[in-house]
CSV table of N, CA and C in Angstrom, one decimal:
chain,number,residue,atom,x,y,z
A,1,GLN,N,10.6,11.8,-0.3
A,1,GLN,CA,9.4,12.0,-0.9
A,1,GLN,C,9.0,11.5,-1.8
A,2,ALA,N,7.9,10.8,-2.0
A,2,ALA,CA,8.4,9.6,-3.4
A,2,ALA,C,6.8,9.3,-4.0
A,3,PRO,N,6.4,10.3,-5.0
A,3,PRO,CA,5.3,10.6,-6.3
A,3,PRO,C,4.8,9.4,-6.2
A,4,LEU,N,3.3,9.7,-5.3
A,4,LEU,CA,2.1,8.7,-6.2
A,4,LEU,C,1.7,8.8,-7.5
A,5,GLU,N,1.6,8.4,-8.5
A,5,GLU,CA,1.5,9.1,-10.1
A,5,GLU,C,0.8,7.2,-10.3
A,6,THR,N,0.2,7.8,-10.9
A,6,THR,CA,-1.3,7.0,-11.4
A,6,THR,C,-0.4,5.6,-12.3
A,7,GLY,N,-1.0,4.6,-12.4
A,7,GLY,CA,-0.4,3.5,-12.7
A,7,GLY,C,0.8,3.0,-12.2
A,8,ARG,N,1.3,3.6,-11.2
A,8,ARG,CA,2.3,3.3,-10.3
A,8,ARG,C,2.2,2.7,-8.9
A,9,PRO,N,1.7,1.7,-8.6
A,9,PRO,CA,1.2,2.2,-7.4
A,9,PRO,C,2.2,1.7,-6.1
A,10,TRP,N,2.0,2.1,-4.5
A,10,TRP,CA,2.8,2.2,-4.3
A,10,TRP,C,2.1,1.0,-3.1
A,11,LEU,N,3.0,-0.2,-2.5
A,11,LEU,CA,2.8,-1.5,-1.3
A,11,LEU,C,3.3,-0.5,0.0
A,12,VAL,N,2.0,-0.5,1.0
A,12,VAL,CA,2.3,-0.6,2.2
A,12,VAL,C,2.3,-1.4,3.1
A,13,CYS,N,3.2,-1.9,3.8
A,13,CYS,CA,3.2,-4.2,4.5
A,13,CYS,C,4.0,-4.1,5.8
A,14,GLY,N,3.2,-4.4,6.4
A,14,GLY,CA,3.4,-4.9,8.2
A,14,GLY,C,3.3,-5.7,8.1
A,15,ASN,N,2.8,-6.0,9.6
A,15,ASN,CA,2.5,-7.2,10.7
A,15,ASN,C,1.1,-6.0,11.4
A,16,PRO,N,0.5,-6.5,11.9
A,16,PRO,CA,-0.7,-6.2,12.5
A,16,PRO,C,-0.5,-5.7,13.7
A,17,GLY,N,-0.8,-4.0,13.9
A,17,GLY,CA,-0.1,-3.0,14.8
A,17,GLY,C,1.0,-2.2,14.4
A,18,SER,N,1.3,-2.3,13.0
A,18,SER,CA,2.6,-2.1,12.6
A,18,SER,C,2.6,-0.3,12.1
A,19,GLY,N,1.1,-0.6,11.8
A,19,GLY,CA,1.4,1.0,11.6
A,19,GLY,C,0.5,1.3,9.9
A,20,ARG,N,0.0,0.0,9.6
A,20,ARG,CA,-0.7,0.7,8.2
A,20,ARG,C,-1.4,1.0,8.1
A,21,SER,N,-2.7,1.0,8.9
A,21,SER,CA,-3.6,1.5,9.3
A,21,SER,C,-3.5,3.4,8.8
A,22,THR,N,-2.8,3.9,10.3
A,22,THR,CA,-2.2,4.6,10.8
A,22,THR,C,-1.4,5.6,9.1
A,23,VAL,N,-0.6,5.4,8.1
A,23,VAL,CA,-0.8,5.4,7.4
A,23,VAL,C,-0.8,6.0,5.8
A,24,LEU,N,-2.2,5.1,6.1
A,24,LEU,CA,-3.3,5.3,4.9
A,24,LEU,C,-4.2,6.9,5.1
A,25,GLY,N,-4.2,6.5,6.9
A,25,GLY,CA,-4.9,7.9,7.4
A,25,GLY,C,-4.3,9.0,7.1
A,26,VAL,N,-2.9,8.9,6.8
A,26,VAL,CA,-1.9,10.6,6.7
A,26,VAL,C,-1.9,10.7,5.4
A,27,LEU,N,-2.1,9.3,4.3
A,27,LEU,CA,-2.3,10.1,3.2
A,27,LEU,C,-4.0,10.1,2.2
A,28,ALA,N,-4.7,10.0,3.3
A,28,ALA,CA,-5.7,10.6,3.3
A,28,ALA,C,-6.5,11.7,3.8
A,29,ALA,N,-5.4,12.2,4.6
A,29,ALA,CA,-5.3,13.9,4.7
A,29,ALA,C,-4.9,14.6,4.2
A,30,GLN,N,-3.5,14.0,3.7
A,30,GLN,CA,-2.6,14.3,2.2
A,30,GLN,C,-3.3,15.1,1.3
A,31,TRP,N,-3.8,14.2,0.6
A,31,TRP,CA,-4.8,13.9,-0.2
A,31,TRP,C,-6.1,15.0,-0.3
A,32,GLN,N,-6.7,15.8,0.6
A,32,GLN,CA,-8.0,15.5,0.6
A,32,GLN,C,-8.4,16.5,-0.8
A,33,LEU,N,-7.6,17.5,-1.3
A,33,LEU,CA,-8.1,18.2,-2.5
A,33,LEU,C,-8.4,17.1,-4.0
A,34,SER,N,-8.2,15.9,-3.5
A,34,SER,CA,-8.5,15.3,-4.2
A,34,SER,C,-9.6,14.2,-4.0
A,35,PRO,N,-9.9,13.3,-5.3
A,35,PRO,CA,-11.0,12.2,-4.7
A,35,PRO,C,-10.2,11.0,-4.3
A,36,VAL,N,-10.8,10.7,-3.8
A,36,VAL,CA,-10.2,9.8,-2.2
A,36,VAL,C,-11.4,7.9,-2.1
A,37,ALA,N,-10.8,7.0,-2.5
A,37,ALA,CA,-11.7,5.9,-2.3
A,37,ALA,C,-10.8,5.6,-1.4
A,38,MET,N,-11.9,5.1,-0.1
A,38,MET,CA,-10.9,3.8,0.8
A,38,MET,C,-12.0,2.7,0.7
A,39,VAL,N,-11.1,1.8,0.2
A,39,VAL,CA,-11.9,0.4,0.3
A,39,VAL,C,-10.9,-1.0,1.2
A,40,THR,N,-12.1,-1.2,1.8
A,40,THR,CA,-11.4,-2.3,3.3
A,40,THR,C,-12.4,-3.1,3.1
A,41,PRO,N,-11.8,-4.4,4.1
A,41,PRO,CA,-12.7,-5.7,3.9
A,41,PRO,C,-14.0,-4.9,4.3
A,42,GLU,N,-14.4,-4.7,5.3
A,42,GLU,CA,-15.4,-3.7,5.8
A,42,GLU,C,-16.8,-3.2,4.6
A,43,SER,N,-15.5,-3.1,3.6
A,43,SER,CA,-16.8,-1.7,2.9
A,43,SER,C,-18.1,-2.4,1.8
A,44,ALA,N,-18.7,-1.7,1.8
A,44,ALA,CA,-19.7,-2.4,1.3
A,44,ALA,C,-20.0,-2.1,-0.8
A,45,ILE,N,-19.0,-2.6,-1.4
A,45,ILE,CA,-18.3,-1.7,-2.7
A,45,ILE,C,-18.3,-3.2,-3.5
A,46,THR,N,-19.2,-3.2,-4.3
A,46,THR,CA,-18.9,-4.0,-6.0
A,46,THR,C,-18.1,-3.4,-6.8
A,47,PRO,N,-17.7,-4.4,-7.5
A,47,PRO,CA,-16.9,-4.7,-9.0
A,47,PRO,C,-17.4,-2.6,-10.1
A,48,GLU,N,-18.7,-3.5,-9.7
A,48,GLU,CA,-19.2,-2.2,-10.5
A,48,GLU,C,-18.7,-1.1,-9.9
A,49,MET,N,-18.9,-1.0,-8.4
A,49,MET,CA,-18.8,0.5,-8.1
A,49,MET,C,-17.9,1.1,-8.3
A,50,LEU,N,-16.5,0.2,-8.0
A,50,LEU,CA,-15.3,0.3,-8.2
A,50,LEU,C,-15.1,0.8,-9.9
A,51,ALA,N,-15.8,0.4,-11.0
A,51,ALA,CA,-15.5,0.7,-12.2
A,51,ALA,C,-16.1,2.6,-12.6
A,52,GLY,N,-16.6,3.1,-11.3
A,52,GLY,CA,-17.5,4.0,-11.5
A,52,GLY,C,-16.1,5.1,-10.8
A,53,VAL,N,-15.1,4.8,-10.0
A,53,VAL,CA,-14.2,5.2,-9.7
A,53,VAL,C,-13.1,6.5,-11.2
A,54,PRO,N,-13.3,7.6,-10.7
A,54,PRO,CA,-13.0,8.7,-11.4
A,54,PRO,C,-11.1,8.3,-11.5
A,55,ASP,N,-10.4,8.5,-13.2
A,55,ASP,CA,-9.3,8.5,-13.2
A,55,ASP,C,-8.5,9.7,-12.8
A,56,GLY,N,-7.3,9.6,-12.4
A,56,GLY,CA,-6.5,9.9,-11.9
A,56,GLY,C,-7.3,10.1,-9.8
A,57,ALA,N,-8.7,9.4,-9.6
A,57,ALA,CA,-7.9,9.3,-8.1
A,57,ALA,C,-7.5,8.3,-7.3
A,58,VAL,N,-7.1,9.4,-6.0
A,58,VAL,CA,-6.1,8.3,-5.2
A,58,VAL,C,-7.7,7.2,-4.4
A,59,VAL,N,-6.7,5.9,-4.5
A,59,VAL,CA,-7.2,4.6,-3.9
A,59,VAL,C,-6.7,4.0,-2.7
A,60,LEU,N,-7.0,4.2,-1.4
A,60,LEU,CA,-6.5,3.5,-0.4
A,60,LEU,C,-7.0,2.1,-0.1
A,61,ILE,N,-6.2,1.2,-0.4
A,61,ILE,CA,-6.5,-0.3,-0.3
A,61,ILE,C,-5.9,-0.7,1.3
A,62,ASP,N,-7.2,-0.5,2.6
A,62,ASP,CA,-6.3,-1.1,3.6
A,62,ASP,C,-6.7,-2.4,4.3
A,63,ASP,N,-6.2,-3.1,4.2
A,63,ASP,CA,-6.4,-5.1,4.7
A,63,ASP,C,-7.0,-5.7,3.8
A,64,ALA,N,-5.6,-5.5,2.3
A,64,ALA,CA,-6.1,-6.3,1.0
A,64,ALA,C,-5.9,-7.2,1.1
A,65,ASP,N,-5.2,-8.1,2.4
A,65,ASP,CA,-5.5,-9.2,2.0
A,65,ASP,C,-6.2,-9.9,2.8
A,66,LEU,N,-7.4,-9.5,3.3
A,66,LEU,CA,-8.6,-9.6,3.6
A,66,LEU,C,-9.9,-9.4,3.4
A,67,LEU,N,-9.6,-9.0,1.7
A,67,LEU,CA,-10.6,-8.9,0.9
A,67,LEU,C,-11.5,-9.6,0.6
A,68,ASP,N,-12.8,-9.7,0.0
A,68,ASP,CA,-13.6,-10.6,-1.1
A,68,ASP,C,-12.1,-11.0,-2.5
A,69,PRO,N,-12.1,-12.3,-3.1
A,69,PRO,CA,-11.3,-12.3,-3.5
A,69,PRO,C,-12.1,-11.3,-4.8
A,70,GLU,N,-13.0,-11.2,-5.3
A,70,GLU,CA,-13.9,-10.6,-6.6
A,70,GLU,C,-13.4,-9.3,-5.9
A,71,ILE,N,-13.3,-8.6,-5.1
A,71,ILE,CA,-13.6,-7.4,-5.4
A,71,ILE,C,-11.9,-7.0,-5.5
A,72,ALA,N,-10.5,-8.1,-4.6
A,72,ALA,CA,-9.5,-7.7,-5.4
A,72,ALA,C,-9.1,-7.7,-6.6
A,73,ASP,N,-9.8,-8.7,-7.4
A,73,ASP,CA,-9.6,-9.2,-8.6
A,73,ASP,C,-9.9,-7.5,-9.1
A,74,ALA,N,-11.0,-7.5,-8.8
A,74,ALA,CA,-11.9,-5.6,-9.9
A,74,ALA,C,-10.4,-5.2,-10.0
A,75,LEU,N,-10.0,-4.5,-8.2
A,75,LEU,CA,-9.5,-3.5,-7.8
A,75,LEU,C,-7.9,-3.3,-8.9
A,76,VAL,N,-7.7,-4.8,-9.5
A,76,VAL,CA,-6.7,-4.3,-10.4
A,76,VAL,C,-6.4,-3.4,-11.2
A,77,GLY,N,-7.7,-3.5,-11.8
A,77,GLY,CA,-8.5,-2.8,-13.2
A,77,GLY,C,-8.4,-0.9,-12.6
A,78,LEU,N,-7.9,-0.8,-11.6
A,78,LEU,CA,-7.8,0.5,-11.5
A,78,LEU,C,-6.2,1.0,-11.3
A,79,LEU,N,-5.2,0.4,-11.4
A,79,LEU,CA,-4.2,0.5,-11.5
A,79,LEU,C,-3.4,1.2,-12.6
A,80,PRO,N,-3.9,1.3,-13.7
A,80,PRO,CA,-3.5,1.9,-15.0
A,80,PRO,C,-4.0,3.3,-14.8
A,81,ARG,N,-4.9,3.9,-14.1
A,81,ARG,CA,-5.8,4.6,-14.4
A,81,ARG,C,-6.1,5.6,-12.6
A,82,CYS,N,-5.5,5.3,-11.8
A,82,CYS,CA,-5.7,6.0,-10.4
A,82,CYS,C,-4.3,5.7,-9.8
A,83,ARG,N,-4.0,6.7,-8.6
A,83,ARG,CA,-3.4,6.6,-7.9
A,83,ARG,C,-3.2,6.2,-6.2
A,84,VAL,N,-3.1,4.6,-6.4
A,84,VAL,CA,-3.4,3.7,-5.9
A,84,VAL,C,-2.1,3.2,-5.0
A,85,VAL,N,-3.2,2.6,-3.1
A,85,VAL,CA,-1.4,2.6,-2.5
A,85,VAL,C,-2.4,1.4,-1.9
A,86,VAL,N,-1.5,0.2,-1.7
A,86,VAL,CA,-1.9,-1.0,-0.6
A,86,VAL,C,-1.0,-1.7,0.5
A,87,ALA,N,-2.5,-1.3,1.4
A,87,ALA,CA,-1.8,-1.6,2.6
A,87,ALA,C,-2.4,-3.1,2.9
A,88,ALA,N,-1.1,-4.2,3.2
A,88,ALA,CA,-1.9,-5.9,3.9
A,88,ALA,C,-0.2,-5.9,4.3
A,89,SER,N,-0.9,-7.2,5.1
A,89,SER,CA,0.3,-8.1,5.8
A,89,SER,C,2.0,-7.9,5.1
A,90,THR,N,2.7,-8.6,6.1
A,90,THR,CA,3.9,-8.8,4.9
A,90,THR,C,4.3,-10.3,4.8
A,91,ALA,N,3.6,-10.8,5.6
A,91,ALA,CA,3.5,-12.3,4.8
A,91,ALA,C,2.3,-13.0,3.9
A,92,ALA,N,1.3,-11.4,3.2
A,92,ALA,CA,0.6,-11.9,2.5
A,92,ALA,C,1.5,-10.8,0.8
A,93,ALA,N,2.5,-10.0,1.2
A,93,ALA,CA,3.1,-9.7,0.8
A,93,ALA,C,3.7,-10.4,-0.1
A,94,GLN,N,4.2,-11.8,0.2
A,94,GLN,CA,5.1,-12.6,0.1
A,94,GLN,C,4.5,-13.6,-0.9
A,95,SER,N,3.3,-13.5,-0.3
A,95,SER,CA,3.2,-15.7,-0.5
A,95,SER,C,1.5,-15.2,-1.2
A,96,THR,N,0.9,-14.1,-1.7
A,96,THR,CA,-0.7,-13.9,-2.6
A,96,THR,C,-0.1,-14.4,-4.1
A,97,TYR,N,-1.0,-14.4,-4.6
A,97,TYR,CA,-1.0,-14.7,-5.5
A,97,TYR,C,-1.6,-14.6,-7.4
A,98,ARG,N,-2.6,-13.8,-6.7
A,98,ARG,CA,-3.5,-13.5,-7.4
A,98,ARG,C,-4.3,-12.2,-6.8
A,99,GLY,N,-4.9,-10.8,-7.6
A,99,GLY,CA,-5.9,-10.0,-6.8
A,99,GLY,C,-5.0,-8.8,-7.0
A,100,ILE,N,-5.2,-7.6,-6.0
A,100,ILE,CA,-4.1,-6.8,-6.3
A,100,ILE,C,-3.3,-6.6,-5.4
A,101,ILE,N,-2.8,-7.5,-4.1
A,101,ILE,CA,-1.9,-7.5,-3.7
A,101,ILE,C,-0.9,-8.4,-4.9
A,102,ALA,N,-1.3,-9.3,-5.1
A,102,ALA,CA,0.2,-9.6,-6.4
A,102,ALA,C,0.3,-8.8,-7.8
A,103,ALA,N,-0.6,-7.7,-7.9
A,103,ALA,CA,-0.8,-7.5,-8.3
A,103,ALA,C,0.2,-5.9,-7.9
A,104,VAL,N,0.6,-5.3,-6.9
A,104,VAL,CA,1.6,-4.4,-7.0
A,104,VAL,C,2.4,-4.6,-6.0
A,105,THR,N,3.3,-6.1,-5.7
A,105,THR,CA,4.0,-6.8,-4.9
A,105,THR,C,5.6,-6.2,-5.1
A,106,GLN,N,5.5,-6.4,-6.5
A,106,GLN,CA,7.0,-5.8,-7.0
A,106,GLN,C,6.7,-4.2,-7.3
A,107,ALA,N,5.8,-3.3,-6.9
A,107,ALA,CA,6.1,-1.7,-6.4
A,107,ALA,C,7.4,-1.3,-6.4
A,108,ARG,N,7.2,-0.2,-7.3
A,108,ARG,CA,8.6,0.3,-7.1
A,108,ARG,C,8.8,0.9,-5.7
A,109,THR,N,8.0,1.5,-5.2
A,109,THR,CA,7.6,2.1,-4.2
A,109,THR,C,7.4,1.7,-2.8
A,110,VAL,N,7.3,1.2,-2.1
A,110,VAL,CA,7.3,0.6,-0.7
A,110,VAL,C,8.0,1.2,0.3
A,111,LEU,N,6.1,0.4,1.3
A,111,LEU,CA,7.1,1.0,3.2
A,111,LEU,C,6.8,-0.4,3.6
A,112,ALA,N,7.9,-0.5,4.4
A,112,ALA,CA,7.5,-1.7,4.7
A,112,ALA,C,7.8,-1.0,6.7
A,113,LEU,N,6.6,-1.6,7.0
A,113,LEU,CA,6.6,-1.2,8.2
A,113,LEU,C,7.2,-3.0,9.7
A,114,GLY,N,7.8,-2.0,10.0
A,114,GLY,CA,7.9,-3.4,11.8
A,114,GLY,C,9.4,-4.2,11.0
A,115,PRO,N,9.3,-4.9,12.1
A,115,PRO,CA,11.0,-5.5,11.7
A,115,PRO,C,11.1,-6.5,11.1
A,116,SER,N,10.3,-6.5,9.7
A,116,SER,CA,10.6,-7.6,8.7
A,116,SER,C,10.0,-7.1,7.2
A,117,LEU,N,10.5,-7.9,6.2
A,117,LEU,CA,10.2,-7.1,4.7
A,117,LEU,C,10.4,-7.9,4.4
A,118,PRO,N,9.1,-7.6,2.9
A,118,PRO,CA,9.6,-8.7,1.9
A,118,PRO,C,10.6,-9.3,1.2
A,119,GLN,N,10.8,-10.8,1.3
A,119,GLN,CA,12.0,-11.0,0.8
A,119,GLN,C,12.6,-10.5,-0.8
A,120,HIS,N,11.9,-9.6,-1.5
A,120,HIS,CA,12.6,-9.0,-2.8
A,120,HIS,C,13.3,-7.7,-2.0
A,121,LEU,N,13.2,-7.3,-0.9
A,121,LEU,CA,13.6,-5.9,0.2
A,121,LEU,C,14.8,-5.8,0.8
A,122,ALA,N,15.6,-7.1,0.6
A,122,ALA,CA,16.1,-7.8,1.3
A,122,ALA,C,17.4,-6.9,1.3
A,123,HIS,N,17.8,-6.4,0.2
A,123,HIS,CA,18.6,-5.1,0.0
A,123,HIS,C,18.9,-4.1,1.0
A,124,ALA,N,17.0,-3.6,1.8
A,124,ALA,CA,16.6,-2.8,2.9
A,124,ALA,C,17.2,-2.7,4.3
A,125,ARG,N,17.3,-4.1,4.3
A,125,ARG,CA,17.7,-4.6,5.4
A,125,ARG,C,18.4,-4.0,6.8
A,126,SER,N,18.7,-3.2,6.2
A,126,SER,CA,19.8,-3.0,7.1
A,126,SER,C,19.7,-1.2,7.6
A,127,ALA,N,18.7,-0.8,7.4
A,127,ALA,CA,17.8,0.5,7.3
A,127,ALA,C,16.7,0.2,8.5
A,128,LEU,N,16.1,-1.3,8.7
A,128,LEU,CA,15.1,-1.3,9.8
A,128,LEU,C,15.6,-1.8,11.3
A,129,ASP,N,14.4,-0.9,11.5
A,129,ASP,CA,14.8,-1.1,13.2
A,129,ASP,C,14.6,-2.2,13.5
A,130,PRO,N,15.0,-2.4,14.3
A,130,PRO,CA,15.0,-4.2,14.1
A,130,PRO,C,14.2,-4.3,16.1
A,131,ARG,N,13.9,-2.9,16.5
A,131,ARG,CA,12.4,-3.5,17.9
A,131,ARG,C,11.0,-3.2,17.4
A,132,GLY,N,11.0,-2.5,15.6
A,132,GLY,CA,9.3,-3.0,15.6
A,132,GLY,C,8.4,-2.0,15.8
A,133,THR,N,9.3,-0.9,16.2
A,133,THR,CA,8.0,0.1,17.1
A,133,THR,C,7.3,0.7,15.8
A,134,PRO,N,5.6,0.5,16.6
A,134,PRO,CA,4.7,1.0,15.7
A,134,PRO,C,4.5,2.3,14.6
A,135,GLY,N,4.5,2.5,13.3
A,135,GLY,CA,4.8,3.5,12.4
A,135,GLY,C,5.9,3.7,12.6
A,136,ARG,N,7.2,2.5,12.2
A,136,ARG,CA,8.4,3.0,12.2
A,136,ARG,C,8.9,1.7,10.9
A,137,GLY,N,9.6,2.5,10.4
A,137,GLY,CA,10.1,1.0,9.3
A,137,GLY,C,10.8,2.0,8.0
A,138,VAL,N,11.3,1.2,6.5
A,138,VAL,CA,11.9,2.1,5.7
A,138,VAL,C,10.8,2.0,4.3
A,139,LEU,N,11.1,3.2,4.0
A,139,LEU,CA,10.5,3.9,2.6
A,139,LEU,C,11.3,3.2,1.3
A,140,VAL,N,11.3,2.2,0.3
A,140,VAL,CA,11.9,2.2,-0.6
A,140,VAL,C,11.7,2.4,-2.1
A,141,THR,N,12.1,2.7,-2.8
A,141,THR,CA,12.2,3.7,-4.2
A,141,THR,C,12.8,2.5,-5.6
A,142,ALA,N,13.1,3.0,-6.0
A,142,ALA,CA,13.9,2.9,-6.9
A,142,ALA,C,14.8,3.0,-7.1
A,143,ARG,N,15.3,4.8,-6.0
A,143,ARG,CA,16.7,5.2,-6.1
A,143,ARG,C,16.6,4.8,-4.9
A,144,ASP,N,15.6,5.3,-3.7
A,144,ASP,CA,16.6,5.3,-2.2
A,144,ASP,C,16.1,4.4,-0.9
A,145,VAL,N,16.8,4.3,-0.4
A,145,VAL,CA,16.0,3.2,0.6
A,145,VAL,C,15.8,4.8,2.1
A,146,THR,N,15.2,4.6,2.4
A,146,THR,CA,15.2,5.5,3.8
A,146,THR,C,14.4,4.9,5.1
A,147,ALA,N,15.1,5.3,6.2
A,147,ALA,CA,14.5,4.8,7.4
A,147,ALA,C,13.1,5.9,7.8
A,148,VAL,N,12.0,5.8,8.2
A,148,VAL,CA,11.2,6.4,8.6
A,148,VAL,C,9.9,6.0,10.1
A,149,GLN,N,9.6,7.2,10.3
A,149,GLN,CA,8.9,7.4,11.4
A,149,GLN,C,7.4,7.7,10.9
A,150,ILE,N,6.4,7.2,10.8
A,150,ILE,CA,4.8,8.4,10.8
A,150,ILE,C,4.5,8.3,11.6
A,151,ALA,N,4.4,9.9,11.9
A,151,ALA,CA,3.4,10.6,12.7
A,151,ALA,C,1.8,9.9,12.8
A,152,SER,N,1.3,10.1,13.3
A,152,SER,CA,-0.5,10.0,13.5
A,152,SER,C,-0.8,11.0,13.0
A,153,PRO,N,-2.3,11.7,11.9
A,153,PRO,CA,-2.2,12.3,11.4
A,153,PRO,C,-3.3,13.1,12.6
């Protein structure tokens, strides 16, 4: 179990179809008593609206690599005051240099789904399932590497 704390974001990465959106759905159900904001590329959201997200809210960001750059940059401002989980492709986690993905790439808590890992998590490679079953991956924290299987909500 890894706590989601204000100012300590999580990164969920994996290839398309690996279960990133399912993970966010499971997390949204888990925190249903907290204010939860879901941000997707289809969200009709503005930087001004993001500024109104209450302190301590859970902010779940799906397909962050497909967000409008202005929104991706504005989301960075939520990191010090909200509990944030960012889902993006493994490729984006390795190659994005601005916006919310770049800000959380070195997160202490990373859930890597599928058969590949961002380069900075090479030490967790032995826990990976090479079959790449959707929802299967590794949870990497500052202390542990744990193989996981995410169940649908």
